[in-house]
Short mmCIF file of C-alpha atoms and ligand atoms in Angstrom, two decimals:
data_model
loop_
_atom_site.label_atom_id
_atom_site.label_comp_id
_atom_site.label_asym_id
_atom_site.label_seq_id
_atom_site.Cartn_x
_atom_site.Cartn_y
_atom_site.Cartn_z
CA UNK Q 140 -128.40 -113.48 128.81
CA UNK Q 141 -131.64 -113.58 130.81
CA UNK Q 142 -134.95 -113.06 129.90
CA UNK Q 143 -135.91 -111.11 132.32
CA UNK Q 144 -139.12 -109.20 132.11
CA UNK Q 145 -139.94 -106.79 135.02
CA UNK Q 146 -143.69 -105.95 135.60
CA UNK Q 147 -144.32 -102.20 135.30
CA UNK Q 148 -147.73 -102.53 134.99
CA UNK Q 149 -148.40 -101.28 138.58
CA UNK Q 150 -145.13 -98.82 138.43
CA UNK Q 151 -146.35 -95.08 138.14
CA UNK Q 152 -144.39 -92.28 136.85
CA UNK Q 153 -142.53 -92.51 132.74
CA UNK Q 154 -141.41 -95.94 132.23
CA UNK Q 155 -137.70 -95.69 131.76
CA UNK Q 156 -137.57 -95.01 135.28
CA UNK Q 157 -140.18 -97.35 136.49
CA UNK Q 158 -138.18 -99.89 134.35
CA UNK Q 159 -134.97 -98.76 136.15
CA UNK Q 160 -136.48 -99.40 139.46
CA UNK Q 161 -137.71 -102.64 138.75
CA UNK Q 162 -134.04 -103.22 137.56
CA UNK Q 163 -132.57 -102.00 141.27
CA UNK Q 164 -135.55 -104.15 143.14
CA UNK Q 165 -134.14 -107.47 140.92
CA UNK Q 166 -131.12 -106.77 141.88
CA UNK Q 167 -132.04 -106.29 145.77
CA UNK Q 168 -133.99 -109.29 146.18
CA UNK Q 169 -131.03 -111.15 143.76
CA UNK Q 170 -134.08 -112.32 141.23
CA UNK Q 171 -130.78 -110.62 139.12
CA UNK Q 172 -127.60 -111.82 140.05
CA UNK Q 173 -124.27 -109.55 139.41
CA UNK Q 174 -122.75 -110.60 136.46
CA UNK Q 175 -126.44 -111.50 134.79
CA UNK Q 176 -126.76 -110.30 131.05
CA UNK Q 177 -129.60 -107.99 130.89
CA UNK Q 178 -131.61 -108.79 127.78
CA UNK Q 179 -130.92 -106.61 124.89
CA UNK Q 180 -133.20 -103.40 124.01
CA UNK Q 181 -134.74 -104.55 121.26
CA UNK Q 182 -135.86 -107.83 122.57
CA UNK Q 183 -136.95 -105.82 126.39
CA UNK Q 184 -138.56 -103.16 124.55
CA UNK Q 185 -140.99 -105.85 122.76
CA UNK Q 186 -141.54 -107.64 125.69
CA UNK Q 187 -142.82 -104.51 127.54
CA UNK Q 188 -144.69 -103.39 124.51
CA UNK Q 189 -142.35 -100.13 124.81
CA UNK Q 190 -139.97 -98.32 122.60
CA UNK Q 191 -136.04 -99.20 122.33
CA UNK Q 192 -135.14 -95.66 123.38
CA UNK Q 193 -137.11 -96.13 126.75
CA UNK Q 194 -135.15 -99.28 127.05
CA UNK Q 195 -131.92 -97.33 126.17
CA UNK Q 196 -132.65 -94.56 128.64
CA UNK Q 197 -134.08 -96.70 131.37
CA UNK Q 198 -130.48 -99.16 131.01
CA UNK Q 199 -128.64 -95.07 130.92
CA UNK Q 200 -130.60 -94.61 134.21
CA UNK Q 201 -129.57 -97.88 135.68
CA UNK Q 202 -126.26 -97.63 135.09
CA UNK Q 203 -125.95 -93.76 136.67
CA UNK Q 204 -127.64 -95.68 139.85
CA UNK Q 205 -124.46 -97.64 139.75
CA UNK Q 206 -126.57 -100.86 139.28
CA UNK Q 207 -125.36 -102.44 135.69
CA UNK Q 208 -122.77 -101.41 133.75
CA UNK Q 209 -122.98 -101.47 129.69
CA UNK Q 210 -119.75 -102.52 127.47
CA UNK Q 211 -119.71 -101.78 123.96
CA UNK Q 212 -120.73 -104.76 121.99
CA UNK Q 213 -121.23 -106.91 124.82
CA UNK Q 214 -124.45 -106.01 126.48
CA UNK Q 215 -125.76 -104.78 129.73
CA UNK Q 216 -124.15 -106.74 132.69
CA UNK Q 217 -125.69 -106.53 136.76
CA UNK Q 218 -123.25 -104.99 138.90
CA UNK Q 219 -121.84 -106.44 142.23
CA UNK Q 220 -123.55 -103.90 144.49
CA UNK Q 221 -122.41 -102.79 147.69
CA UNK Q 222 -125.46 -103.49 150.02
CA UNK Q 223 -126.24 -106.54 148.27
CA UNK Q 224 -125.56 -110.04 150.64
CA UNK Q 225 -124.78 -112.49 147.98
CA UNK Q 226 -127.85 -114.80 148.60
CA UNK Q 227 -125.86 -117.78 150.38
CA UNK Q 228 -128.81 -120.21 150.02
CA UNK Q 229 -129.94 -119.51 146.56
CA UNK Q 230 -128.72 -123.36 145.36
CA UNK Q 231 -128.98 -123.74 141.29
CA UNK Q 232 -127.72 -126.93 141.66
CA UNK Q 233 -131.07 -128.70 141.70
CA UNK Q 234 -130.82 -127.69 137.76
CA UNK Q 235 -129.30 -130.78 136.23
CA UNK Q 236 -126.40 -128.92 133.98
CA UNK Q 237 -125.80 -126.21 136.23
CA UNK Q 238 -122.83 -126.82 138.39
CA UNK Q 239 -122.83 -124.51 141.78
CA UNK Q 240 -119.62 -123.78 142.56
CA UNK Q 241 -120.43 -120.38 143.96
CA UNK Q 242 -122.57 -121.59 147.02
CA UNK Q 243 -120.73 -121.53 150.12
CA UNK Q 244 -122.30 -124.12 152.05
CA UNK Q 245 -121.23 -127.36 153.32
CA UNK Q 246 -122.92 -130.18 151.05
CA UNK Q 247 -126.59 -131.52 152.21
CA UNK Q 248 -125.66 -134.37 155.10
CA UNK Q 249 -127.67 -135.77 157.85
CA UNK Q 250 -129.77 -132.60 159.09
CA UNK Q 251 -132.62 -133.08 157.03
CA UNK Q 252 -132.98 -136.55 157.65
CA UNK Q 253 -132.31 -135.96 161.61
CA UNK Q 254 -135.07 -133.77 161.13
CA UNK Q 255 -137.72 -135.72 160.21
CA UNK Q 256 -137.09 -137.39 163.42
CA UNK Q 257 -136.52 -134.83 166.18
CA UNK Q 258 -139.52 -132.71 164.98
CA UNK Q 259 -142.09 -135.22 165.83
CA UNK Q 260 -140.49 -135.21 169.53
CA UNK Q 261 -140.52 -131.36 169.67
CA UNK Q 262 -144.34 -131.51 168.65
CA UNK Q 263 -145.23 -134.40 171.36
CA UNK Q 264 -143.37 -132.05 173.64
CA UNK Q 265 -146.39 -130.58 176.72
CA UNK Q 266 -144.99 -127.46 176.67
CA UNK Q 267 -144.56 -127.18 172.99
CA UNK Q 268 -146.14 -123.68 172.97
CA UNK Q 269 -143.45 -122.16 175.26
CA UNK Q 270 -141.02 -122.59 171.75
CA UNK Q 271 -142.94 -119.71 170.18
CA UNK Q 272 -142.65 -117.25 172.91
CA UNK Q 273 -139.98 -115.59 173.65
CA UNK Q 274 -137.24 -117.60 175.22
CA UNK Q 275 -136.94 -117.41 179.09
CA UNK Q 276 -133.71 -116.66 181.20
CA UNK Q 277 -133.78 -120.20 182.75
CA UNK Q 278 -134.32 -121.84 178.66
CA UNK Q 279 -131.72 -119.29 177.78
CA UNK Q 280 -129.19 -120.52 180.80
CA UNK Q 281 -129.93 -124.42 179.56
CA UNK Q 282 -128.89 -123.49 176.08
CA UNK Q 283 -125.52 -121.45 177.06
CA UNK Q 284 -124.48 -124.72 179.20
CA UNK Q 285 -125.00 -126.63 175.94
CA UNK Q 286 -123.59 -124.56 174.03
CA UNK Q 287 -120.54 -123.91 176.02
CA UNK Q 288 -119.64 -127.68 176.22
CA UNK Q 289 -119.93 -127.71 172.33
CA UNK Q 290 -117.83 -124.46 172.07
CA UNK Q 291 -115.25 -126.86 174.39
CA UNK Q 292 -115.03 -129.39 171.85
CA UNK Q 293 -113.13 -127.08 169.10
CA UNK Q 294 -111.08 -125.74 171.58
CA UNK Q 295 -112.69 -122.77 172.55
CA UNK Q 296 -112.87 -121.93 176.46
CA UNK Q 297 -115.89 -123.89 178.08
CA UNK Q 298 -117.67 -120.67 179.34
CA UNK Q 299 -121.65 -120.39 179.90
CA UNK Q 300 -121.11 -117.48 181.51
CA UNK Q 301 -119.47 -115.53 179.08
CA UNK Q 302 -121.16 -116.93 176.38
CA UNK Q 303 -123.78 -115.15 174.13
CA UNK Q 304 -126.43 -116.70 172.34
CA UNK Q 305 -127.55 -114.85 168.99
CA UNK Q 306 -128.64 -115.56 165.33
CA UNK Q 307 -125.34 -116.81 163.78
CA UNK Q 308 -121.99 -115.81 163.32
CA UNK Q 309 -123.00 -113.13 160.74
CA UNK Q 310 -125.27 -111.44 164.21
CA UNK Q 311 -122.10 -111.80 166.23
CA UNK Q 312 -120.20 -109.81 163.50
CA UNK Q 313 -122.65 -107.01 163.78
CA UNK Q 314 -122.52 -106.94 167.76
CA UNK Q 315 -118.66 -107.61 167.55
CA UNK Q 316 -118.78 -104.54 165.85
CA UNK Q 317 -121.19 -102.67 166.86
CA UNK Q 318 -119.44 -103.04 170.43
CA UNK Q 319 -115.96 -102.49 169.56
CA UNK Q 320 -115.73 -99.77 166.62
CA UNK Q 321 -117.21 -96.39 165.76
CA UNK Q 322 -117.23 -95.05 162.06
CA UNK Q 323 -113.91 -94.72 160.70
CA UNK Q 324 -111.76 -97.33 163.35
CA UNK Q 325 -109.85 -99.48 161.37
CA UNK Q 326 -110.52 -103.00 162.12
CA UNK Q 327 -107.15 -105.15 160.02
CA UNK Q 328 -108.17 -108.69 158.09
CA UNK Q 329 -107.08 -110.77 155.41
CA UNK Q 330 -106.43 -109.09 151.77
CA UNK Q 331 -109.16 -111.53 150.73
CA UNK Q 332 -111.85 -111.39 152.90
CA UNK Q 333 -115.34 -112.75 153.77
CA UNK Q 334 -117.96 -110.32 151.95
CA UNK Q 335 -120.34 -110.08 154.83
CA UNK Q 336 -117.62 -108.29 156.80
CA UNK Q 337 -117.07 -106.38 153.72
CA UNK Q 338 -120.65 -105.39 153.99
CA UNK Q 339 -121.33 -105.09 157.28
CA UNK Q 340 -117.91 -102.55 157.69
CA UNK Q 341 -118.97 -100.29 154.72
CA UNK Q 342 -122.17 -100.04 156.51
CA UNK Q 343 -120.99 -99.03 159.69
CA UNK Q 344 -118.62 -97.05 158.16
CA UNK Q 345 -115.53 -98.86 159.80
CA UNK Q 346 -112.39 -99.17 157.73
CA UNK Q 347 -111.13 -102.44 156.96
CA UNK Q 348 -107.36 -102.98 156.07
CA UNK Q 349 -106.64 -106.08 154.38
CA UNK Q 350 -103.27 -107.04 155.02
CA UNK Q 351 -100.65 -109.69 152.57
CA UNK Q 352 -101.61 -113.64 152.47
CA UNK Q 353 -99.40 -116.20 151.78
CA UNK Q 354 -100.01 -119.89 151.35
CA UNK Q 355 -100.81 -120.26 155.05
CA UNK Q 356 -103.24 -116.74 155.68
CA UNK Q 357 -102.11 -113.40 156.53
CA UNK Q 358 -98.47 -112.78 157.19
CA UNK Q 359 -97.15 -112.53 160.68
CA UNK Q 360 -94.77 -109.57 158.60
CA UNK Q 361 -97.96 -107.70 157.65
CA UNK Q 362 -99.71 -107.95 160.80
CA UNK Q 363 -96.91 -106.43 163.60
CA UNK Q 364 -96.66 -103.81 160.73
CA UNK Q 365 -99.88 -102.87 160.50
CA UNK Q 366 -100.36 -103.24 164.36
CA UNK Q 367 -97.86 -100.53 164.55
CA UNK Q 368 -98.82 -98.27 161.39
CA UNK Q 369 -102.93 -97.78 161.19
CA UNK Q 370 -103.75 -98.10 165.40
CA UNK Q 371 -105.74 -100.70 164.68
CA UNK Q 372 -108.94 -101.16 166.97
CA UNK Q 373 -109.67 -104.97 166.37
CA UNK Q 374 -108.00 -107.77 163.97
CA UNK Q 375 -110.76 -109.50 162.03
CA UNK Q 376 -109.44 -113.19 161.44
CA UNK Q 377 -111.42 -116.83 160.13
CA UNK Q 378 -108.47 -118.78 161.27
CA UNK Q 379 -109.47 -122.10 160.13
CA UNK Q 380 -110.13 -122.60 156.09
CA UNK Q 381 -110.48 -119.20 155.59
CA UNK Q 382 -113.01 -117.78 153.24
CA UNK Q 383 -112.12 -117.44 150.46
CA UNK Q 384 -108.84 -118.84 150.58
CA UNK Q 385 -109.05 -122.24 152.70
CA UNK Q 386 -106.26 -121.60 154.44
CA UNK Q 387 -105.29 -122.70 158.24
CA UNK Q 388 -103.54 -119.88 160.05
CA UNK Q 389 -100.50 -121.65 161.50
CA UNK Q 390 -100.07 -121.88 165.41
CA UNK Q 391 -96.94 -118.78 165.63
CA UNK Q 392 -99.00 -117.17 163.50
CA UNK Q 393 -101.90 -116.96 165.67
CA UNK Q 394 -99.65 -116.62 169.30
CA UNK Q 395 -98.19 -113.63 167.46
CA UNK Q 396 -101.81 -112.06 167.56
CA UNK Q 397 -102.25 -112.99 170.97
CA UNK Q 398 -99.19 -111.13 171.65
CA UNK Q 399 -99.72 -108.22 169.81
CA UNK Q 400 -103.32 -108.00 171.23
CA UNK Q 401 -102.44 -108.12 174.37
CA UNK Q 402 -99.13 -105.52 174.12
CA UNK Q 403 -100.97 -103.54 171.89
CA UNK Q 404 -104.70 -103.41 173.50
CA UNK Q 405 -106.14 -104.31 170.02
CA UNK Q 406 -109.30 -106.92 170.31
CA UNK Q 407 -109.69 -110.19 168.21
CA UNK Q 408 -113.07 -110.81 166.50
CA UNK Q 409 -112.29 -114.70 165.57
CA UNK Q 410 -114.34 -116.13 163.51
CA UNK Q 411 -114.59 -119.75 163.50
CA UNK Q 412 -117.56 -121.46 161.67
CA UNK Q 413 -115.02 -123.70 159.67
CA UNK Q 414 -113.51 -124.46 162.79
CA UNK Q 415 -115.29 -128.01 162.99
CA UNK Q 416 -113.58 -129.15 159.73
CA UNK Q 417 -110.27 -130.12 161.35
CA UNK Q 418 -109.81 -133.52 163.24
CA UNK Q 419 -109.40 -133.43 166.16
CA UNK Q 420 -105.04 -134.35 166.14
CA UNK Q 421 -104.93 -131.87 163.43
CA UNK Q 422 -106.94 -128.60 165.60
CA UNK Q 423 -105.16 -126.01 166.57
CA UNK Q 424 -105.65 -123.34 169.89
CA UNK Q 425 -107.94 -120.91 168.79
CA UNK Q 426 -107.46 -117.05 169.46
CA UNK Q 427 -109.96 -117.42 172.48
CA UNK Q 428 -108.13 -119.55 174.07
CA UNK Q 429 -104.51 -118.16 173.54
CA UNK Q 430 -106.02 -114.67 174.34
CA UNK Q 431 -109.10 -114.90 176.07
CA UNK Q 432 -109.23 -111.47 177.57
CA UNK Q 433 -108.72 -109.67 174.11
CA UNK Q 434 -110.89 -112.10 171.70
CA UNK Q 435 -114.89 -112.33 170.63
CA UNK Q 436 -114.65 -115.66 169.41
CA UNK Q 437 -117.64 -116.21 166.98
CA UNK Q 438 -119.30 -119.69 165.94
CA UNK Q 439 -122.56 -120.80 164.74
CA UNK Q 440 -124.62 -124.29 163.65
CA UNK Q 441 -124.55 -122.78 160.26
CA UNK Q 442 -121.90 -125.12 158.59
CA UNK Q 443 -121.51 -127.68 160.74
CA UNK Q 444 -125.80 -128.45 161.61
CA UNK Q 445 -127.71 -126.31 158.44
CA UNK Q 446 -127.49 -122.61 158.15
CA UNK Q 447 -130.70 -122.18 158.52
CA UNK Q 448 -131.21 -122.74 162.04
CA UNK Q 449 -129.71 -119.28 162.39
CA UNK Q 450 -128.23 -120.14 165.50
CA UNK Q 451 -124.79 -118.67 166.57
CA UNK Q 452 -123.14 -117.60 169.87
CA UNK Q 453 -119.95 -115.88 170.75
CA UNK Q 454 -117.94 -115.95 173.64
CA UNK Q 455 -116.30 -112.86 174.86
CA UNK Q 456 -114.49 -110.98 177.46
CA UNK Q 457 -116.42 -109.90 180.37
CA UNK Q 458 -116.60 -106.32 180.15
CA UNK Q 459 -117.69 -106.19 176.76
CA UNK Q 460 -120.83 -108.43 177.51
CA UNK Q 461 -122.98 -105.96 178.34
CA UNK Q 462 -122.53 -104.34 174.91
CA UNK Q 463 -122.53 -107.87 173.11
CA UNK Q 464 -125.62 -108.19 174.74
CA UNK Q 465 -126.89 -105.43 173.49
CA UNK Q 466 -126.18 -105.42 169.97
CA UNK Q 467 -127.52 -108.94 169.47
CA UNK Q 468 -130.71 -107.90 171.68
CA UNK Q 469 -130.78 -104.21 169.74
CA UNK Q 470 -130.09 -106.59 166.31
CA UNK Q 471 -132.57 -109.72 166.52
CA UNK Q 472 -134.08 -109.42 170.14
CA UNK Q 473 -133.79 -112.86 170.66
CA UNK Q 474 -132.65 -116.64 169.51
CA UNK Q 475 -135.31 -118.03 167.97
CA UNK Q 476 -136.33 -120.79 170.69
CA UNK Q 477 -137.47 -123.74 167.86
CA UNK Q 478 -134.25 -123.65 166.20
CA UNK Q 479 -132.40 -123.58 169.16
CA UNK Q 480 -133.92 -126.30 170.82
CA UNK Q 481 -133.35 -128.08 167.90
CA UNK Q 482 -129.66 -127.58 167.64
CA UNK Q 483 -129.11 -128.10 171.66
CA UNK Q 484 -130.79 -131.33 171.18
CA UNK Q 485 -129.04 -132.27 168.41
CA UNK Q 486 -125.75 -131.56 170.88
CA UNK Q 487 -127.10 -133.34 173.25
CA UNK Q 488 -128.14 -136.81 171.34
CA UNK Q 489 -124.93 -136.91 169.15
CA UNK Q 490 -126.67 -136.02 166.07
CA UNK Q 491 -123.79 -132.68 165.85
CA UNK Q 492 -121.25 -135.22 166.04
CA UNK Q 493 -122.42 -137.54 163.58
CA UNK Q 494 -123.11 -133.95 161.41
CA UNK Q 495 -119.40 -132.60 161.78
CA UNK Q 496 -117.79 -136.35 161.20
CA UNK Q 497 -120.04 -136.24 158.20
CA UNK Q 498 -118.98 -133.01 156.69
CA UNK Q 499 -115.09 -133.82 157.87
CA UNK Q 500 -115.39 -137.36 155.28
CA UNK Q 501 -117.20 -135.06 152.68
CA UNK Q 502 -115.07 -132.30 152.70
CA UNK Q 503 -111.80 -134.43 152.31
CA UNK Q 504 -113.15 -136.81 149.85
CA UNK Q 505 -114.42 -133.71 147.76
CA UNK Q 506 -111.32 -131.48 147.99
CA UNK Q 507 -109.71 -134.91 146.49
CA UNK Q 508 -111.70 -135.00 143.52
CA UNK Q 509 -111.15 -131.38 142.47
CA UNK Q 510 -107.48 -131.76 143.16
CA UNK Q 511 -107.61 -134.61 140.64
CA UNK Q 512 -109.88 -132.66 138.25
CA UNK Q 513 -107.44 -129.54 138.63
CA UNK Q 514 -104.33 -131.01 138.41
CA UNK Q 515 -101.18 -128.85 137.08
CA UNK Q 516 -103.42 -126.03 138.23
CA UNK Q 517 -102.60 -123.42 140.97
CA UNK Q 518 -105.32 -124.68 143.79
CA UNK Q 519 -105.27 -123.64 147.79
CA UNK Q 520 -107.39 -124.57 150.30
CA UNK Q 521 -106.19 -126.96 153.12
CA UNK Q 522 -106.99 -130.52 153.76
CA UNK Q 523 -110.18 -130.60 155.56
CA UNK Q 524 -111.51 -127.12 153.50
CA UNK Q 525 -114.89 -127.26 151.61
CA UNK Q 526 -113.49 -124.47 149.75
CA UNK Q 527 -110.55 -123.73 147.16
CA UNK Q 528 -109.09 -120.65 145.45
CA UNK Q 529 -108.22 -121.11 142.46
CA UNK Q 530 -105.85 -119.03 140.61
CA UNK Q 531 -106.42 -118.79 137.17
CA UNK Q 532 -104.18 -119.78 134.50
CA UNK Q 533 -102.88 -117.20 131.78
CA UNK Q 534 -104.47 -115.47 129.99
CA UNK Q 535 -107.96 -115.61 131.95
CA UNK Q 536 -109.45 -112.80 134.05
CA UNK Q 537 -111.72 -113.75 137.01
CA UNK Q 538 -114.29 -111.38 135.51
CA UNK Q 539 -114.08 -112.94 132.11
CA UNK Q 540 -113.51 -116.62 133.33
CA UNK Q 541 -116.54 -116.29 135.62
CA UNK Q 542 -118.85 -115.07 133.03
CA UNK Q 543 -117.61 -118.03 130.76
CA UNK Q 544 -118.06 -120.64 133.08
CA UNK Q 545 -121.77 -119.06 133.85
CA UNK Q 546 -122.75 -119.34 130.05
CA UNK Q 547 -121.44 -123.47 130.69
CA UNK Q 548 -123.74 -123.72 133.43
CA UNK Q 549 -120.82 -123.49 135.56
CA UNK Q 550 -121.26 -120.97 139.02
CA UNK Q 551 -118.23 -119.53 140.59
CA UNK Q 552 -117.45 -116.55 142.70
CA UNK Q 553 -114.68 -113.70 141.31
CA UNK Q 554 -112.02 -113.11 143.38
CA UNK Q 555 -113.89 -110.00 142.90
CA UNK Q 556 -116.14 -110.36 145.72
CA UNK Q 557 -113.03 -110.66 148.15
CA UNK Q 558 -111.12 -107.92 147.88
CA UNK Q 559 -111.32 -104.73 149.49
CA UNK Q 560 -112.16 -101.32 148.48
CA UNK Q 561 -111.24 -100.79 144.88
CA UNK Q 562 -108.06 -102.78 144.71
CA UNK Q 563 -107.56 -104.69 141.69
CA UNK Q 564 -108.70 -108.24 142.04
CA UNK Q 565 -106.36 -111.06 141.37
CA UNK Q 566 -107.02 -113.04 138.36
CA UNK Q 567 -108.75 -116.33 140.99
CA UNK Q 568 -111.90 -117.67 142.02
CA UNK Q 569 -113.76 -119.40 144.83
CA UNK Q 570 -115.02 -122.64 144.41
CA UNK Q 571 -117.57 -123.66 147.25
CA UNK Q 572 -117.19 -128.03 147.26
CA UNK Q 573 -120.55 -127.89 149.35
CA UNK Q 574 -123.19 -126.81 146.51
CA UNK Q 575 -123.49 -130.12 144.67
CA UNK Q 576 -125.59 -132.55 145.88
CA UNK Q 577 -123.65 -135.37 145.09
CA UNK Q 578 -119.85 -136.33 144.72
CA UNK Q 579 -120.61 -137.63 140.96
CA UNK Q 580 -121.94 -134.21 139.94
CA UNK Q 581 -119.10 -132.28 141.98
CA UNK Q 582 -116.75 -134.23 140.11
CA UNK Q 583 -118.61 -133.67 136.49
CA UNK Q 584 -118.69 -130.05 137.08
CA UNK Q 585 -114.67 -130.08 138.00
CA UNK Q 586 -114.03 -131.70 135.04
CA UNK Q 587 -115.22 -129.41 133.12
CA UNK Q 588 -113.98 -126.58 134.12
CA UNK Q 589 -110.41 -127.85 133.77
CA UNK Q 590 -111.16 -128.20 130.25
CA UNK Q 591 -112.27 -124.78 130.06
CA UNK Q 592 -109.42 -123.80 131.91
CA UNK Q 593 -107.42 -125.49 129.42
CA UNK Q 594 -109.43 -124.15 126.47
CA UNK Q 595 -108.44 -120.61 127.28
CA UNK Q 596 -111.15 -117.88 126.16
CA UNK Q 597 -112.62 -118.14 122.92
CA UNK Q 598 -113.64 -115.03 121.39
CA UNK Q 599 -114.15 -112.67 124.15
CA UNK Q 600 -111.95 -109.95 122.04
CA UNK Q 601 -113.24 -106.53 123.29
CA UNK Q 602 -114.88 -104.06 120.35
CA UNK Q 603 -113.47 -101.07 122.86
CA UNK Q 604 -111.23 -99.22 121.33
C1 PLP I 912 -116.33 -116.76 157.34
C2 PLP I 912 -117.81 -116.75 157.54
N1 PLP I 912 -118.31 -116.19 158.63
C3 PLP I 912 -119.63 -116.16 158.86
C4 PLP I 912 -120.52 -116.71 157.97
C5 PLP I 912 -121.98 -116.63 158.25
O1 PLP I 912 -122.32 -117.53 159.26
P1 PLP I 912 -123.79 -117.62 159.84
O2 PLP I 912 -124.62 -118.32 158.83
O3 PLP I 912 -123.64 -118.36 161.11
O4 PLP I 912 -124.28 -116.23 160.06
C6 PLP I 912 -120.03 -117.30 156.79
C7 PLP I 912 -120.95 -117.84 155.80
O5 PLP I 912 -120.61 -118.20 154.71
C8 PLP I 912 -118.64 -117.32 156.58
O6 PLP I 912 -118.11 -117.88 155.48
#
């Protein structure tokens, strides 16, 4: 339970529903989390120096907002929302018995420490200044060559000229979009899917159809039927360890797209931030190159440099440049020159490589640890993936098992998250490798949730009746 106490004191209007709001701003800016306990009425109602039945009405008015929901015994739990971006950078793990397996980032690596050495060269730089104007076509040019030859090294077509620089691979979603769809087209992905398409569809209104996974990713089965059956206007896909699942979509697999795409005039938004995980003997052809003319191929810095250079770029087609162009322009006006000169350099001096070789040891070597930790359990997630999916054993639910794990200190995303529209979710969870600082604690935190999931749950008997 948290003890979360909002501060009305500024709030105008009665207090239930000032208290309310403050609820739906926590949740907003994720100071609440979905799945938080909301401290009971009693123990709010002192706090605030207010009566329990403005606690009980302000909780009544949260809940017809959609923002909590209350169960019978149990408390007063945040909702997932819909508009809320799980906050991808919110690490607990600096907490010493809180065990982040919810985070979705690669684990720390070289960046930071490459940073402390390429910012003292940016700052003896003579034309420094020009890094906090906007960027210039010629600066903007330099980048896309850069950029192009680093697209070239995970198999993507070497392109400057197509190529689009904008804030990450989340931005190139929205253009992608934004270019190809108008409110109700159906744009087909996986039946477990990355949330910020989930989001960024529902906002746009475009209708995504998730479509069967097996071991390897979507099913070439559900794909030609769905090609044929909802007229399609795009095929959302994360070929390479696939979030959530970690899966690599096989080679037929992904030349039946290119087939189907090309027959069937349906474009490819391929999105390929995990692409750098695979070595180089194991990589195999993405979408953009096995159909260039049909595919937006999406990548960014953000898991193979550090996310937070917010720097992305997406190759695409030529005629649908001009409206690429202008949804990243319309979006985010610009890269933001400091970070990109930062991640072109660090192209250009090796310090990527060194990053992605990093991430490809760390990735492995951490995968191998939970496999140990979760043996006899049902685990996916291919060798190279920073993430697994876990599917729980009998009798947990992913609801239930998450909340658990959360009172141990343990983090870990519901299959919940992943699923689309109201479908039941399977009883499974994501577990992000990356949010640990160090192998040691990854491995402490594995262990013990296997002994949880060995446990089973203890006294979680519902009062509903
Ligand atoms: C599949 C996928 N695509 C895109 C993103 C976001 O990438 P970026 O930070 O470059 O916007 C993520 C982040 O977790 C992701 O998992």
């Amino acid at each position: 339970m948290t003890t979360w106490t909002p501060d009305i004191s500024s709030r105008s209007g009665p207090r239930y529903i000032a208290i309310a709001e403050a609820i739906a701003e926590a949740v907003t800016t994720g100071e609440l989390a979905p799945g938080d306990r909301l401290p009971t009425h009693r123990d709010l109602a002192d706090r605030l120096g207010v009566t329990v039945g403005t606690i009980t009405r302000a909780y009544a008015e949260a809940i017809r907002r959609d923002l909590v929901s209350g169960e019978v015994g149990r408390g007063t739990f945040v909702k997932p929302s819909l508009m809320t971006f799980t906050p991808l950078s919110t690490r607990h793990d600096s907490e010493p018995d809180v065990f982040d397996f919810a985070v979705n980032l690669p684990a720390e690596g070289i960046a930071t420490e490459r940073l402390r050495d390429t910012l003292p060269v940016l700052t003896a730089h003579p034309h420094l200044g020009t890094l906090l104007g906007y960027p210039s076509d010629t600066d903007l040019d330099r980048a896309k060559r850069i950029l192009a030859s680093w697209a070239e090294t995970q198999g993507a077509p070497n392109a400057p000229d197509r190529l689009i620089i904008n804030n990450g691979a989340q931005n190139g979603m929205l253009a992608a979009l934004l270019t190809l769809c108008r409110a109700g087209d159906t744009v087909l992905c996986d039946e477990f899917t990355y949330p910020g398409m989930k989001n960024l569809a529902r906002l746009l209104g475009v209708r995504l159809q998730g479509l069967a996974m097996d071991d390897h990713g979507m099913t070439a089965e559900a794909l030609e039927h769905a090609v044929l059956h909802h007229a399609p206007r795009a095929v959302y896909i994360v070929p390479n360890y696939q979030n959530p699942t970690g899966t690599v979509w096989p080679r037929d697999r992904r030349e039946t797209l290119a087939r189907l795409a090309n027959r069937h005039g349906i474009w490819i938004i391929e999105d390929d931030v995990y692409g750098f995980l695979a070595e180089d003997f194991e990589r195999l052809p993405p979408l953009a190159a096995l159909a260039p003319e049909r595919t937006i191929y999406l990548n960014s810095a953000a898991k193979c440099m550090a996310p937070g250079l917010r720097v992305g770029y997406m190759i695409g087609p030529v005629e649908l440049l001009p409206a690429l162009s202008a949804g990243v322009r319309l979006s985010t006006m610009t890269p933001a020159p400091l970070t990109l000169e930062v991640a072109t350099r660090w192209i250009e001096d090796g310090t990527a490589v060194d990053s992605c070789r990093w991430h490809r040891a760390e990735a492995r070597a951490r995968r191998n640890l939970a496999l140990k930790a979760l043996d006899g359990f049902a685990v996916a997630g291919d060798t190279g993936t920073y993430h697994l999916w876990l599917t729980l054993p009998e009798p947990w639910r992913s609801d239930e098992f998450t909340r658990a794990a959360r009172n141990r200190g343990i983090i870990v995303s519901a299959a919940d998250h992943f699923v689309l529209g109201r479908r039941a979710a399977p009883p499974a969870v994501r577990l992000g490798l990356g949010g640990g600082k160090s192998r040691a604690k990854v491995e402490d935190g594995l262990n013990r949730l296997a002994e949880m999931l060995r446990g089973g749950p203890i006294g979680s008997f519902s009062s509903i009746f």
